[in-house]
Amino acid sequence: QKEVEQNSGPLSVPEGAIASLNCTYSDRGSQSFFWYRQYSGKSPELIMSIYSNGDKEDGRFTAQLNKASQYVSLLIRDSQPSDSATYLCAVNFRDRGSTLGRLYFGRGTQLTVWP
Amino acid sequence: EPEVTQTPSHQVTQMGQEVILRCVPISNHLYFYWYRQILGQKVEFLVSFYNNEISEKSEIFDDQFSVERPDGSNFTLKIRSTKLEDSAMYFCASSTSGGALTYNEQFFGPGTRLTVL
């Protein structure tokens, strides 16, 4: 069974602070890693993808991947109240013989940014 | 910006009835997926579809479920005889890449909320 674990929070940070979200995954064969943002009652929105060890930056978001530790994180700099949402970690794993991978999701971390 | 669309946004049905959920993937995407999310729970993979056939399906995707691409744009999920436990948000997703080189960025539609009474 492939597991994706996130600290469920809630995580509460003041506006302008850095929010740090963490995720671990169980399967070393996992190939690509994603962060989705999900507002209440809405669908997951892709915000970051990362495939190689190290950091990847996109605007205020930085994703970090450490495959040896099976760990992926998301940093949100200069957090804004509009960042308040649930952040889902998703891991793509492709079974042998399968053409496509499937995403395994964590339960999500609820982030609140207060003004 | 192109996006995945889904209809209806909300479907209410009686237990035992058949429902069809519809999706229009992003136009240049070739790989299609259905996921579901029961209220308060994780997003769960149901099925992936490429080149007019199922690529992979989860344990959830039993004989009551089927998928089809009836024309060049629509991608449908059919539940033949709905159960109470099928009540969930159903998300369609699509991606441009698949296979050995895939990074498989999947873009989700807004979802269909299915309520089975």
mmCIF file of C-alpha atoms in Angstrom:
data_model
loop_
_atom_site.group_PDB
_atom_site.id
_atom_site.type_symbol
_atom_site.label_atom_id
_atom_site.label_comp_id
_atom_site.label_asym_id
_atom_site.label_seq_id
_atom_site.Cartn_x
_atom_site.Cartn_y
_atom_site.Cartn_z
ATOM 1 C CA GLN A 1 0.000 0.000 0.000
ATOM 2 C CA LYS A 2 1.452 3.338 -1.036
ATOM 3 C CA GLU A 3 1.005 5.993 1.610
ATOM 4 C CA VAL A 4 1.345 9.743 1.475
ATOM 5 C CA GLU A 5 1.409 11.404 4.868
ATOM 6 C CA GLN A 6 0.976 15.062 5.680
ATOM 7 C CA ASN A 7 0.774 16.892 8.966
ATOM 8 C CA SER A 8 -2.905 17.618 9.044
ATOM 9 C CA GLY A 9 -2.622 20.944 10.812
ATOM 10 C CA PRO A 10 -4.356 23.220 10.967
ATOM 11 C CA LEU A 11 -1.400 25.487 10.323
ATOM 12 C CA SER A 12 -1.947 29.119 11.126
ATOM 13 C CA VAL A 13 0.513 31.857 10.139
ATOM 14 C CA PRO A 14 0.313 35.654 10.067
ATOM 15 C CA GLU A 15 0.228 37.524 6.792
ATOM 16 C CA GLY A 16 3.717 37.981 5.385
ATOM 17 C CA ALA A 17 5.170 34.942 7.164
ATOM 18 C CA ILE A 18 6.570 31.772 5.618
ATOM 19 C CA ALA A 19 4.280 28.754 5.704
ATOM 20 C CA SER A 20 6.003 25.374 5.658
ATOM 21 C CA LEU A 21 4.100 22.268 4.608
ATOM 22 C CA ASN A 22 5.545 18.778 4.774
ATOM 23 C CA CYS A 23 4.848 15.438 3.176
ATOM 24 C CA THR A 24 6.378 11.984 3.332
ATOM 25 C CA TYR A 25 5.706 9.066 1.051
ATOM 26 C CA SER A 26 6.214 5.363 1.458
ATOM 27 C CA ASP A 27 7.236 4.110 -1.968
ATOM 28 C CA ARG A 28 10.783 4.665 -3.237
ATOM 29 C CA GLY A 29 9.614 4.018 -6.780
ATOM 30 C CA SER A 30 7.578 7.201 -6.805
ATOM 31 C CA GLN A 31 8.543 9.310 -9.766
ATOM 32 C CA SER A 32 7.039 12.746 -9.552
ATOM 33 C CA PHE A 33 5.580 14.908 -6.849
ATOM 34 C CA PHE A 34 2.974 17.607 -6.801
ATOM 35 C CA TRP A 35 1.378 20.159 -4.571
ATOM 36 C CA TYR A 36 -2.242 21.020 -5.118
ATOM 37 C CA ARG A 37 -4.250 23.745 -3.437
ATOM 38 C CA GLN A 38 -7.881 23.000 -2.647
ATOM 39 C CA TYR A 39 -10.278 25.659 -1.480
ATOM 40 C CA SER A 40 -13.278 24.435 0.456
ATOM 41 C CA GLY A 41 -15.786 22.780 -1.859
ATOM 42 C CA LYS A 42 -13.557 23.210 -4.904
ATOM 43 C CA SER A 43 -11.321 20.971 -6.944
ATOM 44 C CA PRO A 44 -7.559 20.510 -6.524
ATOM 45 C CA GLU A 45 -5.537 23.163 -8.334
ATOM 46 C CA LEU A 46 -1.986 22.282 -9.343
ATOM 47 C CA ILE A 47 0.497 24.796 -7.958
ATOM 48 C CA MET A 48 3.872 23.022 -8.023
ATOM 49 C CA SER A 49 5.484 19.945 -9.494
ATOM 50 C CA ILE A 50 8.943 18.578 -8.744
ATOM 51 C CA TYR A 51 10.807 15.576 -10.083
ATOM 52 C CA SER A 52 14.464 15.949 -9.064
ATOM 53 C CA ASN A 53 16.128 16.255 -5.697
ATOM 54 C CA GLY A 54 16.591 19.815 -4.540
ATOM 55 C CA ASP A 55 14.559 22.980 -4.664
ATOM 56 C CA LYS A 56 12.238 24.358 -7.289
ATOM 57 C CA GLU A 57 10.993 27.908 -7.023
ATOM 58 C CA ASP A 58 7.976 29.496 -8.687
ATOM 59 C CA GLY A 59 7.078 32.941 -7.472
ATOM 60 C CA ARG A 60 6.304 32.776 -3.754
ATOM 61 C CA PHE A 61 6.313 28.966 -3.766
ATOM 62 C CA THR A 62 9.305 26.692 -3.286
ATOM 63 C CA ALA A 63 9.041 22.937 -3.469
ATOM 64 C CA GLN A 64 11.787 20.803 -1.968
ATOM 65 C CA LEU A 65 12.373 17.124 -2.691
ATOM 66 C CA ASN A 66 14.621 14.650 -0.911
ATOM 67 C CA LYS A 67 14.146 11.213 -2.419
ATOM 68 C CA ALA A 68 16.575 9.544 0.000
ATOM 69 C CA SER A 69 14.411 10.676 2.912
ATOM 70 C CA GLN A 70 11.201 10.246 0.916
ATOM 71 C CA TYR A 71 10.232 13.741 1.816
ATOM 72 C CA VAL A 72 8.757 16.639 -0.094
ATOM 73 C CA SER A 73 7.869 20.066 1.236
ATOM 74 C CA LEU A 74 6.279 23.304 0.132
ATOM 75 C CA LEU A 75 7.281 26.732 1.377
ATOM 76 C CA ILE A 76 5.009 29.684 0.812
ATOM 77 C CA ARG A 77 6.801 33.004 1.274
ATOM 78 C CA ASP A 78 5.008 36.255 2.069
ATOM 79 C CA SER A 79 1.828 34.350 2.878
ATOM 80 C CA GLN A 80 -1.420 36.093 2.022
ATOM 81 C CA PRO A 81 -4.937 35.549 3.392
ATOM 82 C CA SER A 82 -5.867 34.316 -0.093
ATOM 83 C CA ASP A 83 -3.424 31.419 0.446
ATOM 84 C CA SER A 84 -5.770 30.049 3.105
ATOM 85 C CA ALA A 85 -6.758 26.631 1.775
ATOM 86 C CA THR A 86 -5.983 22.952 2.136
ATOM 87 C CA TYR A 87 -2.715 21.926 0.500
ATOM 88 C CA LEU A 88 -2.596 18.429 -0.916
ATOM 89 C CA CYS A 89 0.602 16.529 -1.503
ATOM 90 C CA ALA A 90 0.332 14.077 -4.399
ATOM 91 C CA VAL A 91 2.807 11.462 -5.513
ATOM 92 C CA ASN A 92 2.783 9.850 -8.931
ATOM 93 C CA PHE A 93 3.638 6.190 -9.074
ATOM 94 C CA ARG A 94 3.540 4.029 -12.149
ATOM 95 C CA ASP A 95 3.238 0.301 -11.627
ATOM 96 C CA ARG A 96 5.235 -2.014 -13.871
ATOM 97 C CA GLY A 97 3.152 -2.758 -16.917
ATOM 98 C CA SER A 98 1.043 0.361 -16.536
ATOM 99 C CA THR A 99 1.199 2.991 -19.234
ATOM 100 C CA LEU A 100 0.214 5.836 -16.964
ATOM 101 C CA GLY A 101 0.838 6.605 -13.360
ATOM 102 C CA ARG A 102 -1.745 7.347 -10.771
ATOM 103 C CA LEU A 103 -1.643 10.050 -8.161
ATOM 104 C CA TYR A 104 -1.707 9.109 -4.518
ATOM 105 C CA PHE A 105 -2.871 11.981 -2.342
ATOM 106 C CA GLY A 106 -2.261 12.870 1.247
ATOM 107 C CA ARG A 107 -5.099 14.042 3.479
ATOM 108 C CA GLY A 108 -3.968 17.630 3.116
ATOM 109 C CA THR A 109 -2.787 20.340 5.462
ATOM 110 C CA GLN A 110 -5.231 23.120 6.214
ATOM 111 C CA LEU A 111 -3.491 26.491 6.128
ATOM 112 C CA THR A 112 -4.947 29.688 7.562
ATOM 113 C CA VAL A 113 -3.196 33.001 6.951
ATOM 114 C CA TRP A 114 -4.517 35.691 9.242
ATOM 115 C CA PRO A 115 -4.213 39.407 8.493
ATOM 116 C CA GLU B 1 -6.429 29.450 -20.219
ATOM 117 C CA PRO B 2 -7.781 26.036 -21.228
ATOM 118 C CA GLU B 3 -9.440 24.056 -18.493
ATOM 119 C CA VAL B 4 -11.206 20.804 -17.826
ATOM 120 C CA THR B 5 -14.974 21.145 -17.624
ATOM 121 C CA GLN B 6 -17.472 18.803 -15.989
ATOM 122 C CA THR B 7 -21.239 18.451 -16.041
ATOM 123 C CA PRO B 8 -23.429 18.400 -14.115
ATOM 124 C CA SER B 9 -22.019 20.264 -11.132
ATOM 125 C CA HIS B 10 -24.415 18.424 -8.846
ATOM 126 C CA GLN B 11 -26.320 15.193 -9.447
ATOM 127 C CA VAL B 12 -28.877 13.750 -7.063
ATOM 128 C CA THR B 13 -30.040 10.223 -7.705
ATOM 129 C CA GLN B 14 -31.854 7.363 -6.040
ATOM 130 C CA MET B 15 -29.974 4.283 -4.941
ATOM 131 C CA GLY B 16 -29.869 1.722 -7.735
ATOM 132 C CA GLN B 17 -30.147 4.278 -10.523
ATOM 133 C CA GLU B 18 -27.573 4.757 -13.245
ATOM 134 C CA VAL B 19 -25.684 8.026 -13.523
ATOM 135 C CA ILE B 20 -23.362 9.371 -16.177
ATOM 136 C CA LEU B 21 -20.866 12.043 -15.288
ATOM 137 C CA ARG B 22 -19.408 14.021 -18.144
ATOM 138 C CA CYS B 23 -16.080 15.663 -18.658
ATOM 139 C CA VAL B 24 -14.451 17.641 -21.433
ATOM 140 C CA PRO B 25 -10.663 17.388 -20.981
ATOM 141 C CA ILE B 26 -8.249 20.069 -22.111
ATOM 142 C CA SER B 27 -8.209 19.871 -25.897
ATOM 143 C CA ASN B 28 -4.615 18.808 -26.570
ATOM 144 C CA HIS B 29 -4.470 16.360 -23.668
ATOM 145 C CA LEU B 30 -4.398 12.659 -24.407
ATOM 146 C CA TYR B 31 -4.507 11.129 -20.935
ATOM 147 C CA PHE B 32 -7.633 11.155 -18.832
ATOM 148 C CA TYR B 33 -8.440 10.238 -15.265
ATOM 149 C CA TRP B 34 -11.286 10.014 -12.801
ATOM 150 C CA TYR B 35 -10.804 10.566 -9.081
ATOM 151 C CA ARG B 36 -13.286 10.834 -6.270
ATOM 152 C CA GLN B 37 -13.271 12.506 -2.886
ATOM 153 C CA ILE B 38 -15.694 11.446 -0.195
ATOM 154 C CA LEU B 39 -16.447 14.343 2.117
ATOM 155 C CA GLY B 40 -13.596 14.881 4.548
ATOM 156 C CA GLN B 41 -11.425 12.190 3.006
ATOM 157 C CA LYS B 42 -8.514 11.895 0.612
ATOM 158 C CA VAL B 43 -8.741 12.265 -3.118
ATOM 159 C CA GLU B 44 -8.740 8.700 -4.487
ATOM 160 C CA PHE B 45 -7.785 7.451 -7.931
ATOM 161 C CA LEU B 46 -10.446 5.551 -9.849
ATOM 162 C CA VAL B 47 -9.220 4.999 -13.397
ATOM 163 C CA SER B 48 -6.883 6.222 -16.106
ATOM 164 C CA PHE B 49 -7.608 6.142 -19.823
ATOM 165 C CA TYR B 50 -5.473 6.485 -22.905
ATOM 166 C CA ASN B 51 -5.878 5.655 -26.562
ATOM 167 C CA ASN B 52 -9.477 4.598 -26.058
ATOM 168 C CA GLU B 53 -8.787 2.061 -23.396
ATOM 169 C CA ILE B 54 -8.385 1.825 -19.654
ATOM 170 C CA SER B 55 -4.750 2.025 -18.629
ATOM 171 C CA GLU B 56 -5.167 1.329 -14.941
ATOM 172 C CA LYS B 57 -7.994 1.062 -12.452
ATOM 173 C CA SER B 58 -8.149 0.993 -8.696
ATOM 174 C CA GLU B 59 -9.879 -1.447 -6.406
ATOM 175 C CA ILE B 60 -12.762 1.027 -6.141
ATOM 176 C CA PHE B 61 -13.443 0.813 -9.884
ATOM 177 C CA ASP B 62 -15.489 -2.377 -9.886
ATOM 178 C CA ASP B 63 -17.959 -3.723 -12.433
ATOM 179 C CA GLN B 64 -20.453 -0.997 -11.555
ATOM 180 C CA PHE B 65 -18.165 1.601 -13.096
ATOM 181 C CA SER B 66 -17.297 2.163 -16.715
ATOM 182 C CA VAL B 67 -15.634 4.904 -18.730
ATOM 183 C CA GLU B 68 -16.012 5.910 -22.316
ATOM 184 C CA ARG B 69 -14.813 8.490 -24.767
ATOM 185 C CA PRO B 70 -17.856 8.589 -27.023
ATOM 186 C CA ASP B 71 -16.529 11.308 -29.305
ATOM 187 C CA GLY B 72 -13.476 13.491 -29.768
ATOM 188 C CA SER B 73 -14.133 15.690 -26.785
ATOM 189 C CA ASN B 74 -16.185 14.027 -24.052
ATOM 190 C CA PHE B 75 -14.982 11.560 -21.437
ATOM 191 C CA THR B 76 -17.658 9.940 -19.316
ATOM 192 C CA LEU B 77 -17.901 7.949 -16.104
ATOM 193 C CA LYS B 78 -20.922 5.720 -15.713
ATOM 194 C CA ILE B 79 -22.060 4.175 -12.476
ATOM 195 C CA ARG B 80 -24.574 1.479 -13.323
ATOM 196 C CA SER B 81 -26.364 0.965 -10.038
ATOM 197 C CA THR B 82 -25.516 3.616 -7.510
ATOM 198 C CA LYS B 83 -25.052 2.881 -3.838
ATOM 199 C CA LEU B 84 -25.221 5.229 -0.881
ATOM 200 C CA GLU B 85 -21.441 4.974 -0.495
ATOM 201 C CA ASP B 86 -20.946 6.322 -4.029
ATOM 202 C CA SER B 87 -21.883 9.766 -2.733
ATOM 203 C CA ALA B 88 -18.770 11.871 -3.285
ATOM 204 C CA MET B 89 -17.202 14.562 -5.432
ATOM 205 C CA TYR B 90 -16.031 13.085 -8.713
ATOM 206 C CA PHE B 91 -13.162 14.836 -10.431
ATOM 207 C CA CYS B 92 -12.033 14.397 -13.989
ATOM 208 C CA ALA B 93 -8.408 15.209 -14.773
ATOM 209 C CA SER B 94 -6.298 15.282 -17.889
ATOM 210 C CA SER B 95 -2.616 15.511 -18.739
ATOM 211 C CA THR B 96 -0.401 15.949 -21.777
ATOM 212 C CA SER B 97 2.199 13.382 -20.883
ATOM 213 C CA GLY B 98 2.189 9.753 -20.024
ATOM 214 C CA GLY B 99 4.309 6.652 -20.351
ATOM 215 C CA ALA B 100 7.977 6.201 -19.540
ATOM 216 C CA LEU B 101 8.868 9.863 -19.746
ATOM 217 C CA THR B 102 5.868 11.066 -17.888
ATOM 218 C CA TYR B 103 5.894 13.716 -15.303
ATOM 219 C CA ASN B 104 2.180 13.493 -15.518
ATOM 220 C CA GLU B 105 0.971 16.909 -14.429
ATOM 221 C CA GLN B 106 -2.740 16.371 -14.044
ATOM 222 C CA PHE B 107 -5.219 19.222 -14.235
ATOM 223 C CA PHE B 108 -8.517 18.767 -12.496
ATOM 224 C CA GLY B 109 -11.995 19.834 -13.478
ATOM 225 C CA PRO B 110 -14.377 21.523 -11.021
ATOM 226 C CA GLY B 111 -16.013 18.238 -10.076
ATOM 227 C CA THR B 112 -19.482 16.739 -9.944
ATOM 228 C CA ARG B 113 -21.037 16.350 -6.537
ATOM 229 C CA LEU B 114 -22.959 13.068 -6.590
ATOM 230 C CA THR B 115 -25.550 12.534 -3.905
ATOM 231 C CA VAL B 116 -27.170 9.096 -3.693
ATOM 232 C CA LEU B 117 -30.372 8.946 -1.650
#
